[in-house]
Amino acid sequence: MAGAAKEMENYVGFANLPNQVFRKAVQRGFEFTLMVVGQSGLGKSTLLNSLFLCDLYCDAVYPPPEQRLPSTTKVQSSTVELSEGGVRLRLTLVDTPGFGDNVDNSNCVKPIIQHIDEQFEDYLNAQSEIKRVKAPDSRVHACLYFIQPTGHGLKALDISVMKELHEKVNVIPLVAKSDTLTHEECAAFKKRILEEIEAHGIKVYSFPNCGEDDEEVALNRQMTDRMPFAVVGSNTTITAGGKKIRGRKYPWGVIDVENLDHCDFSALRNMLIRTHMQDLIDTTDHVHFEAYRYGKLSSAVNPSLQVKGSESRNPLTQFEEEKKEHESKMLRMQEEMEQVFEMKVMEKKQKLKDSEADLQKRKDAMQANIEKQQRELDERRRQFNEDKAEFEAQQRKYEQEREALASVQKEKSLPLTAKMSKESKKKDKKGIFS
């Protein structure tokens, strides 16, 4: 008891600092961004599903063959939340569909570089705010570069792309579908790749120097000896030798993807997830991001100090360029609006002209109709006047004939009237004296 009490007196407590850091880290969770670069058909999706033991592309839509190859390289990001043993991992996968699938691939790496720089820029802006808020770390921490298993070494595209990427991200070269090569062919192919990488000055991810930790030194040496990793992916479980394994079955035998004698899949998974994930994050933060940050801030003070190969620009220059771009954009929009306005005015004028022409046509038709009706009315009036004059002439003629006839009849009727009057007088006399 006395010894324990004395030991407690000598115990300060800072030995618990790793535990405190561990608890804080578990509470915050971890973030990791993994980019895959390679041509279509090299098994990128299958390998990622095999690494994390889940279907990361369950919502993927596979277009028909005629629409499967995009015209340019695209960058697609997808984020998943993983949990294992109470530890949360926010995993972001960055895919590059269309990479290297065209006849001319000279510009296929530009969208990838632009995406990496955009993530650096967003992180730098978040760190430069007056009131900094914890923002998601979307910087690319590792890039798995898939090499075709040709057995002849790197292609010119592989060399140019890795030389563009090695200053901005941790490049991890992989020999895709290594089950298409024999062990001897795979070993010779790896050796050839390493020689070409060294000859062209490509800086792939190097494992850290652990100093006096013999176990870590041995592990890193084993990992270095397996570079570039020859991988095979599989999402199916098969039965071989009376036990179930994750692998591929061929007429000549079975490939166990988790067997280091068959491929380097297990070594890659251990390196990415179990042993070197934090080192990849630290290398990204302390090396690649710091180089980008140095180039960005130094160019703000003196443009001549800008790091060679860095695409960062002076913020003031960038502001001026953005201002000019915005002004030119506004000018283009104004010109487009003026063109649209002029087009609308011309269309309105044309509609008014068409309407005016239509009204004039209708007016001419109505005027012609009125003139025609006026002529018909004049003709009918003339005809009426002629008929009236003819009728009046006939009426006068008839009156004259009737008057002449009446005078003749009157002349004839006078003697007869006188005779009848005499006879009447005679009768009257006879009547008196009879």
Short mmCIF file of C-alpha atoms in Angstrom, two decimals:
data_model
loop_
_atom_site.label_atom_id
_atom_site.label_comp_id
_atom_site.label_asym_id
_atom_site.label_seq_id
_atom_site.Cartn_x
_atom_site.Cartn_y
_atom_site.Cartn_z
CA MET A 1 0.00 0.00 0.00
CA ALA A 2 2.80 2.38 0.88
CA GLY A 3 4.51 1.67 -2.46
CA ALA A 4 1.28 2.28 -4.36
CA ALA A 5 0.69 5.53 -2.47
CA LYS A 6 4.24 6.68 -3.24
CA GLU A 7 3.75 5.76 -6.89
CA MET A 8 0.55 7.83 -7.00
CA GLU A 9 2.40 10.78 -5.52
CA ASN A 10 4.96 10.58 -8.32
CA TYR A 11 2.23 10.27 -11.01
CA VAL A 12 1.52 13.59 -12.75
CA GLY A 13 -0.91 12.40 -15.46
CA PHE A 14 0.35 13.67 -18.80
CA ALA A 15 0.81 10.04 -19.83
CA ASN A 16 -2.97 10.10 -20.47
CA LEU A 17 -2.60 12.70 -23.22
CA PRO A 18 -2.70 10.02 -25.97
CA ASN A 19 -5.97 8.76 -24.51
CA GLN A 20 -7.40 12.27 -24.55
CA VAL A 21 -6.34 12.74 -28.16
CA PHE A 22 -7.82 9.36 -29.00
CA ARG A 23 -11.19 10.23 -27.43
CA LYS A 24 -11.32 13.59 -29.19
CA ALA A 25 -10.43 12.02 -32.53
CA VAL A 26 -13.09 9.33 -32.15
CA GLN A 27 -15.68 11.97 -31.30
CA ARG A 28 -14.81 14.10 -34.33
CA GLY A 29 -14.51 11.19 -36.70
CA PHE A 30 -12.09 10.95 -39.59
CA GLU A 31 -12.13 12.20 -43.17
CA PHE A 32 -10.34 10.60 -46.08
CA THR A 33 -10.53 11.35 -49.79
CA LEU A 34 -9.39 8.73 -52.26
CA MET A 35 -9.04 9.39 -55.98
CA VAL A 36 -8.88 6.67 -58.61
CA VAL A 37 -7.38 7.42 -62.02
CA GLY A 38 -7.23 4.97 -64.87
CA GLN A 39 -8.80 3.92 -68.12
CA SER A 40 -12.20 2.25 -68.25
CA GLY A 41 -12.33 -1.50 -67.70
CA LEU A 42 -9.40 -1.79 -65.29
CA GLY A 43 -11.56 -2.77 -62.28
CA LYS A 44 -11.52 0.50 -60.33
CA SER A 45 -15.06 0.14 -58.94
CA THR A 46 -14.55 -3.53 -58.07
CA LEU A 47 -11.32 -2.78 -56.22
CA LEU A 48 -12.89 0.00 -54.15
CA ASN A 49 -15.81 -2.22 -53.18
CA SER A 50 -13.34 -4.93 -52.21
CA LEU A 51 -11.27 -2.52 -50.11
CA PHE A 52 -14.16 -1.30 -47.95
CA LEU A 53 -16.31 -4.47 -48.04
CA CYS A 54 -19.41 -2.66 -49.26
CA ASP A 55 -21.13 -1.62 -52.45
CA LEU A 56 -20.00 1.97 -52.87
CA TYR A 57 -21.63 2.26 -56.31
CA CYS A 58 -25.04 0.84 -55.47
CA ASP A 59 -26.78 3.90 -56.99
CA ALA A 60 -24.62 3.98 -60.10
CA VAL A 61 -26.42 4.13 -63.45
CA TYR A 62 -24.69 2.30 -66.29
CA PRO A 63 -25.52 3.79 -69.70
CA PRO A 64 -25.67 1.77 -72.92
CA PRO A 65 -22.41 1.13 -74.79
CA GLU A 66 -22.92 3.98 -77.26
CA GLN A 67 -23.16 6.46 -74.37
CA ARG A 68 -20.64 4.88 -72.04
CA LEU A 69 -17.54 6.80 -73.10
CA PRO A 70 -17.75 10.55 -72.41
CA SER A 71 -16.08 12.92 -74.80
CA THR A 72 -13.84 14.43 -72.08
CA THR A 73 -12.52 13.47 -68.66
CA LYS A 74 -15.01 14.19 -65.90
CA VAL A 75 -14.49 14.29 -62.15
CA GLN A 76 -17.24 12.71 -60.04
CA SER A 77 -17.22 12.73 -56.25
CA SER A 78 -19.34 10.59 -53.94
CA THR A 79 -19.25 10.54 -50.15
CA VAL A 80 -20.23 7.69 -47.84
CA GLU A 81 -20.28 7.45 -44.06
CA LEU A 82 -18.63 4.28 -42.73
CA SER A 83 -18.51 3.03 -39.15
CA GLU A 84 -16.41 0.27 -37.66
CA GLY A 85 -15.93 -0.42 -33.95
CA GLY A 86 -17.39 2.96 -32.98
CA VAL A 87 -15.00 4.84 -35.29
CA ARG A 88 -16.67 6.94 -37.99
CA LEU A 89 -15.02 7.55 -41.34
CA ARG A 90 -16.28 10.04 -43.88
CA LEU A 91 -14.95 8.54 -47.10
CA THR A 92 -15.00 10.56 -50.30
CA LEU A 93 -14.30 8.73 -53.55
CA VAL A 94 -13.27 10.72 -56.59
CA ASP A 95 -13.66 8.93 -59.90
CA THR A 96 -12.45 10.10 -63.31
CA PRO A 97 -14.67 8.54 -66.00
CA GLY A 98 -13.49 9.13 -69.53
CA PHE A 99 -9.81 9.31 -68.59
CA GLY A 100 -7.56 8.01 -71.38
CA ASP A 101 -10.46 6.71 -73.47
CA ASN A 102 -10.11 9.15 -76.35
CA VAL A 103 -7.84 9.22 -79.36
CA ASP A 104 -6.27 12.52 -78.21
CA ASN A 105 -5.58 12.36 -74.45
CA SER A 106 -3.27 15.37 -74.24
CA ASN A 107 -5.69 17.34 -72.03
CA CYS A 108 -7.30 14.53 -70.05
CA VAL A 109 -5.35 15.37 -66.88
CA LYS A 110 -6.41 19.03 -66.72
CA PRO A 111 -9.83 18.40 -65.08
CA ILE A 112 -8.09 16.25 -62.43
CA ILE A 113 -5.48 18.93 -61.63
CA GLN A 114 -8.21 21.55 -61.56
CA HIS A 115 -10.24 19.50 -59.09
CA ILE A 116 -7.26 19.01 -56.75
CA ASP A 117 -6.41 22.72 -56.86
CA GLU A 118 -10.03 23.66 -56.20
CA GLN A 119 -10.04 21.54 -53.03
CA PHE A 120 -6.77 23.16 -51.89
CA GLU A 121 -8.21 26.60 -52.65
CA ASP A 122 -11.43 25.91 -50.71
CA TYR A 123 -9.45 24.63 -47.72
CA LEU A 124 -7.08 27.62 -47.84
CA ASN A 125 -9.99 30.07 -48.01
CA ALA A 126 -11.65 28.36 -45.05
CA GLN A 127 -8.41 28.62 -43.06
CA SER A 128 -7.99 32.29 -44.01
CA GLU A 129 -11.38 33.42 -42.76
CA ILE A 130 -11.47 35.85 -39.82
CA LYS A 131 -13.97 33.62 -38.06
CA ARG A 132 -12.89 30.13 -38.96
CA VAL A 133 -15.48 27.36 -38.93
CA LYS A 134 -14.68 23.68 -39.04
CA ALA A 135 -15.20 22.77 -42.67
CA PRO A 136 -15.04 19.30 -44.24
CA ASP A 137 -11.58 18.37 -45.47
CA SER A 138 -12.16 17.59 -49.13
CA ARG A 139 -8.48 17.62 -50.12
CA VAL A 140 -7.40 14.55 -52.07
CA HIS A 141 -5.21 12.47 -49.72
CA ALA A 142 -4.29 9.61 -52.06
CA CYS A 143 -4.50 8.84 -55.74
CA LEU A 144 -4.58 5.23 -56.93
CA TYR A 145 -3.20 5.25 -60.45
CA PHE A 146 -4.19 2.13 -62.40
CA ILE A 147 -1.67 0.85 -64.94
CA GLN A 148 -2.69 -1.53 -67.71
CA PRO A 149 -1.08 -4.97 -67.34
CA THR A 150 0.64 -4.86 -70.73
CA GLY A 151 3.96 -6.23 -69.47
CA HIS A 152 5.88 -3.66 -71.56
CA GLY A 153 6.23 -0.80 -69.10
CA LEU A 154 4.54 2.57 -68.77
CA LYS A 155 2.84 4.32 -71.63
CA ALA A 156 3.57 7.93 -72.50
CA LEU A 157 0.18 8.91 -71.04
CA ASP A 158 1.02 7.25 -67.71
CA ILE A 159 4.33 9.09 -67.46
CA SER A 160 2.91 12.52 -68.33
CA VAL A 161 -0.07 12.17 -65.99
CA MET A 162 1.94 10.96 -62.99
CA LYS A 163 4.46 13.78 -63.54
CA GLU A 164 1.56 16.22 -63.36
CA LEU A 165 0.09 14.63 -60.24
CA HIS A 166 3.09 13.79 -58.07
CA GLU A 167 3.57 17.38 -56.82
CA LYS A 168 -0.06 17.72 -55.75
CA VAL A 169 -1.16 14.37 -54.35
CA ASN A 170 0.21 11.09 -52.98
CA VAL A 171 0.42 8.91 -56.08
CA ILE A 172 0.19 5.16 -55.47
CA PRO A 173 0.74 3.18 -58.69
CA LEU A 174 -1.19 -0.07 -59.14
CA VAL A 175 -0.90 -2.86 -61.68
CA ALA A 176 -4.55 -3.51 -62.48
CA LYS A 177 -5.88 -7.02 -63.15
CA SER A 178 -2.56 -8.61 -62.29
CA ASP A 179 -4.12 -12.07 -62.61
CA THR A 180 -3.57 -11.73 -66.37
CA LEU A 181 0.20 -12.01 -65.74
CA THR A 182 2.27 -14.85 -64.41
CA HIS A 183 4.39 -14.32 -61.28
CA GLU A 184 7.54 -13.93 -63.36
CA GLU A 185 5.86 -11.52 -65.80
CA CYS A 186 4.39 -9.49 -62.93
CA ALA A 187 7.75 -9.21 -61.14
CA ALA A 188 9.51 -8.14 -64.35
CA PHE A 189 6.70 -5.66 -65.12
CA LYS A 190 6.99 -4.13 -61.63
CA LYS A 191 10.74 -3.76 -61.99
CA ARG A 192 10.34 -2.11 -65.37
CA ILE A 193 7.76 0.34 -63.98
CA LEU A 194 10.00 1.31 -61.04
CA GLU A 195 12.92 1.91 -63.39
CA GLU A 196 10.86 4.17 -65.62
CA ILE A 197 9.42 6.03 -62.62
CA GLU A 198 12.93 6.71 -61.36
CA ALA A 199 14.23 7.61 -64.79
CA HIS A 200 11.52 10.23 -65.32
CA GLY A 201 11.81 11.69 -61.81
CA ILE A 202 8.27 10.77 -60.76
CA LYS A 203 7.75 11.04 -57.01
CA VAL A 204 5.34 8.33 -55.91
CA TYR A 205 4.26 7.98 -52.29
CA SER A 206 7.21 7.02 -50.08
CA PHE A 207 6.72 5.33 -46.74
CA PRO A 208 7.85 7.33 -43.69
CA ASN A 209 11.09 6.77 -41.85
CA CYS A 210 10.12 5.41 -38.43
CA GLY A 211 13.54 5.80 -36.85
CA GLU A 212 14.25 3.21 -34.20
CA ASP A 213 10.94 1.33 -34.45
CA ASP A 214 12.19 -1.91 -36.00
CA GLU A 215 8.69 -3.29 -36.51
CA GLU A 216 7.56 -0.21 -38.46
CA VAL A 217 10.80 -0.16 -40.44
CA ALA A 218 10.29 -3.79 -41.44
CA LEU A 219 6.66 -3.13 -42.38
CA ASN A 220 7.57 -0.12 -44.51
CA ARG A 221 10.33 -2.10 -46.19
CA GLN A 222 7.83 -4.84 -47.07
CA MET A 223 5.42 -2.25 -48.47
CA THR A 224 8.18 -0.60 -50.47
CA ASP A 225 9.23 -3.95 -51.94
CA ARG A 226 5.67 -4.54 -53.18
CA MET A 227 5.43 -1.19 -55.00
CA PRO A 228 3.74 -0.87 -57.45
CA PHE A 229 0.96 -3.01 -55.96
CA ALA A 230 -0.29 -5.76 -58.24
CA VAL A 231 -3.98 -6.01 -57.36
CA VAL A 232 -7.02 -8.11 -58.18
CA GLY A 233 -10.50 -7.15 -56.99
CA SER A 234 -13.47 -9.39 -56.30
CA ASN A 235 -16.89 -8.86 -54.72
CA THR A 236 -17.92 -12.52 -54.78
CA THR A 237 -17.29 -15.38 -52.39
CA ILE A 238 -16.27 -18.75 -53.79
CA THR A 239 -15.45 -22.12 -52.21
CA ALA A 240 -11.92 -23.44 -52.66
CA GLY A 241 -10.20 -26.18 -50.67
CA GLY A 242 -13.25 -26.59 -48.44
CA LYS A 243 -13.37 -22.95 -47.27
CA LYS A 244 -14.96 -19.79 -48.54
CA ILE A 245 -12.71 -17.09 -49.91
CA ARG A 246 -13.12 -13.82 -51.78
CA GLY A 247 -11.62 -14.39 -55.17
CA ARG A 248 -11.99 -15.37 -58.79
CA LYS A 249 -12.29 -18.82 -60.29
CA TYR A 250 -10.68 -19.69 -63.62
CA PRO A 251 -10.31 -22.94 -65.57
CA TRP A 252 -6.64 -23.07 -64.59
CA GLY A 253 -7.16 -22.32 -60.89
CA VAL A 254 -8.45 -19.96 -58.21
CA ILE A 255 -7.26 -16.46 -57.28
CA ASP A 256 -7.61 -15.55 -53.61
CA VAL A 257 -7.50 -11.76 -53.53
CA GLU A 258 -6.55 -11.77 -49.82
CA ASN A 259 -3.64 -14.15 -50.33
CA LEU A 260 -0.34 -12.26 -50.61
CA ASP A 261 1.09 -15.09 -52.69
CA HIS A 262 -1.53 -14.38 -55.36
CA CYS A 263 -1.66 -10.56 -55.39
CA ASP A 264 -0.92 -7.45 -53.30
CA PHE A 265 -4.54 -6.59 -52.52
CA SER A 266 -4.20 -7.26 -48.77
CA ALA A 267 -0.99 -5.21 -48.60
CA LEU A 268 -2.69 -2.29 -50.34
CA ARG A 269 -5.72 -2.50 -48.04
CA ASN A 270 -3.54 -2.63 -44.93
CA MET A 271 -1.47 0.28 -46.15
CA LEU A 272 -4.47 2.47 -47.04
CA ILE A 273 -6.70 1.70 -44.08
CA ARG A 274 -4.84 0.05 -41.20
CA THR A 275 -1.30 1.43 -41.15
CA HIS A 276 -0.74 4.52 -43.32
CA MET A 277 -4.06 6.38 -43.69
CA GLN A 278 -3.03 9.00 -41.14
CA ASP A 279 0.37 9.38 -42.76
CA LEU A 280 -1.32 9.98 -46.12
CA ILE A 281 -3.45 12.69 -44.50
CA ASP A 282 -0.41 14.24 -42.79
CA THR A 283 1.67 14.15 -45.98
CA THR A 284 -1.13 15.88 -47.85
CA ASP A 285 -1.39 18.55 -45.14
CA HIS A 286 2.31 19.10 -44.47
CA VAL A 287 3.77 18.65 -47.95
CA HIS A 288 1.34 19.10 -50.82
CA PHE A 289 -1.00 21.62 -49.22
CA GLU A 290 1.90 23.58 -47.72
CA ALA A 291 3.55 23.78 -51.14
CA TYR A 292 0.29 25.07 -52.62
CA ARG A 293 -0.16 27.50 -49.71
CA TYR A 294 3.44 28.74 -50.00
CA GLY A 295 3.06 29.34 -53.72
CA LYS A 296 -0.25 31.11 -53.17
CA LEU A 297 0.88 33.41 -50.37
CA SER A 298 4.37 34.10 -51.73
CA SER A 299 2.97 35.10 -55.10
CA ALA A 300 0.69 37.57 -53.30
CA VAL A 301 3.77 39.37 -51.93
CA ASN A 302 6.12 38.89 -54.87
CA PRO A 303 4.94 37.23 -58.10
CA SER A 304 8.56 36.25 -58.90
CA LEU A 305 8.56 33.94 -55.86
CA GLN A 306 5.75 31.83 -57.21
CA VAL A 307 6.60 28.14 -57.06
CA LYS A 308 7.44 26.64 -60.41
CA GLY A 309 4.68 24.40 -61.65
CA SER A 310 2.14 25.92 -59.28
CA GLU A 311 -0.98 27.30 -60.87
CA SER A 312 -1.73 29.53 -57.88
CA ARG A 313 -2.08 33.22 -58.63
CA ASN A 314 -1.75 36.49 -56.81
CA PRO A 315 -5.06 37.13 -55.01
CA LEU A 316 -5.04 40.77 -56.13
CA THR A 317 -4.33 39.70 -59.69
CA GLN A 318 -6.96 37.02 -59.38
CA PHE A 319 -9.40 39.60 -58.06
CA GLU A 320 -8.66 41.91 -60.96
CA GLU A 321 -9.03 39.04 -63.41
CA GLU A 322 -12.30 37.99 -61.82
CA LYS A 323 -13.45 41.61 -61.92
CA LYS A 324 -12.55 41.88 -65.60
CA GLU A 325 -14.18 38.54 -66.27
CA HIS A 326 -17.29 39.70 -64.45
CA GLU A 327 -17.33 42.97 -66.37
CA SER A 328 -16.85 41.16 -69.66
CA LYS A 329 -19.59 38.76 -68.66
CA MET A 330 -21.90 41.66 -67.82
CA LEU A 331 -20.95 43.32 -71.11
CA ARG A 332 -21.73 40.12 -72.99
CA MET A 333 -25.03 39.85 -71.14
CA GLN A 334 -25.80 43.48 -72.00
CA GLU A 335 -24.96 42.87 -75.65
CA GLU A 336 -27.08 39.75 -75.65
CA MET A 337 -29.95 41.65 -74.03
CA GLU A 338 -29.59 44.43 -76.60
CA GLN A 339 -29.57 41.87 -79.38
CA VAL A 340 -32.65 40.23 -77.91
CA PHE A 341 -34.31 43.65 -77.54
CA GLU A 342 -33.45 44.58 -81.13
CA MET A 343 -34.72 41.22 -82.30
CA LYS A 344 -37.97 41.73 -80.37
CA VAL A 345 -38.31 45.26 -81.79
CA MET A 346 -37.68 43.96 -85.32
CA GLU A 347 -40.21 41.20 -84.79
CA LYS A 348 -42.73 43.77 -83.48
CA LYS A 349 -42.05 46.07 -86.44
CA GLN A 350 -42.43 43.17 -88.82
CA LYS A 351 -45.69 42.20 -87.16
CA LEU A 352 -46.89 45.80 -87.40
CA LYS A 353 -45.85 45.92 -91.06
CA ASP A 354 -47.63 42.66 -91.73
CA SER A 355 -50.68 43.94 -89.86
CA GLU A 356 -50.53 47.22 -91.75
CA ALA A 357 -50.23 45.38 -95.06
CA ASP A 358 -53.14 43.17 -94.09
CA LEU A 359 -55.23 46.18 -93.09
CA GLN A 360 -54.30 47.97 -96.33
CA LYS A 361 -55.25 44.87 -98.28
CA ARG A 362 -58.56 44.67 -96.47
CA LYS A 363 -59.09 48.41 -97.01
CA ASP A 364 -58.38 48.07 -100.74
CA ALA A 365 -60.76 45.11 -100.93
CA MET A 366 -63.46 47.05 -99.08
CA GLN A 367 -62.85 50.14 -101.25
CA ALA A 368 -63.12 48.04 -104.39
CA ASN A 369 -66.31 46.45 -103.08
CA ILE A 370 -67.79 49.85 -102.24
CA GLU A 371 -66.87 51.20 -105.66
CA LYS A 372 -68.43 48.15 -107.25
CA GLN A 373 -71.58 48.58 -105.21
CA GLN A 374 -71.59 52.32 -106.08
CA ARG A 375 -71.34 51.49 -109.79
CA GLU A 376 -74.14 48.96 -109.46
CA LEU A 377 -76.22 51.52 -107.56
CA ASP A 378 -75.56 54.19 -110.22
CA GLU A 379 -76.46 51.71 -112.93
CA ARG A 380 -79.69 50.81 -111.14
CA ARG A 381 -80.46 54.53 -110.60
CA ARG A 382 -79.87 55.22 -114.28
CA GLN A 383 -82.04 52.27 -115.23
CA PHE A 384 -84.70 53.46 -112.82
CA ASN A 385 -84.62 56.97 -114.26
CA GLU A 386 -84.91 55.57 -117.78
CA ASP A 387 -87.79 53.34 -116.75
CA LYS A 388 -89.43 56.28 -114.97
CA ALA A 389 -89.04 58.58 -117.99
CA GLU A 390 -90.38 55.87 -120.29
CA PHE A 391 -93.32 55.28 -117.93
CA GLU A 392 -94.08 58.98 -117.71
CA ALA A 393 -93.94 59.28 -121.50
CA GLN A 394 -96.30 56.34 -121.84
CA GLN A 395 -98.54 57.89 -119.17
CA ARG A 396 -98.69 61.16 -121.02
CA LYS A 397 -99.36 59.40 -124.29
CA TYR A 398 -102.12 57.43 -122.67
CA GLU A 399 -103.64 60.59 -121.20
CA GLN A 400 -103.52 62.25 -124.57
CA GLU A 401 -105.13 59.26 -126.24
CA ARG A 402 -107.80 59.12 -123.56
CA GLU A 403 -108.52 62.83 -123.93
CA ALA A 404 -108.74 62.49 -127.71
CA LEU A 405 -111.05 59.53 -127.38
CA ALA A 406 -113.18 61.40 -124.89
CA SER A 407 -113.54 64.39 -127.21
CA VAL A 408 -114.47 62.14 -130.12
CA GLN A 409 -117.06 60.36 -128.08
CA LYS A 410 -118.43 63.68 -126.87
CA GLU A 411 -118.78 64.94 -130.39
CA LYS A 412 -120.61 61.78 -131.40
CA SER A 413 -122.90 61.91 -128.40
CA LEU A 414 -124.20 65.54 -128.97
CA PRO A 415 -126.67 64.86 -131.96
CA LEU A 416 -127.99 61.79 -130.28
CA THR A 417 -128.62 63.72 -127.14
CA ALA A 418 -130.45 66.44 -129.05
CA LYS A 419 -132.64 63.83 -130.84
CA MET A 420 -133.42 62.10 -127.59
CA SER A 421 -134.32 65.43 -126.07
CA LYS A 422 -136.82 66.21 -128.90
CA GLU A 423 -138.40 62.80 -128.61
CA SER A 424 -138.72 63.25 -124.89
CA LYS A 425 -140.46 66.57 -125.37
CA LYS A 426 -142.89 65.01 -127.85
CA LYS A 427 -143.76 62.34 -125.41
CA ASP A 428 -144.30 64.83 -122.72
CA LYS A 429 -146.73 66.77 -124.92
CA LYS A 430 -148.62 63.64 -125.81
CA GLY A 431 -148.96 62.86 -122.22
CA ILE A 432 -150.51 66.14 -121.42
CA PHE A 433 -153.15 66.08 -124.10
CA SER A 434 -154.06 62.45 -124.11
#
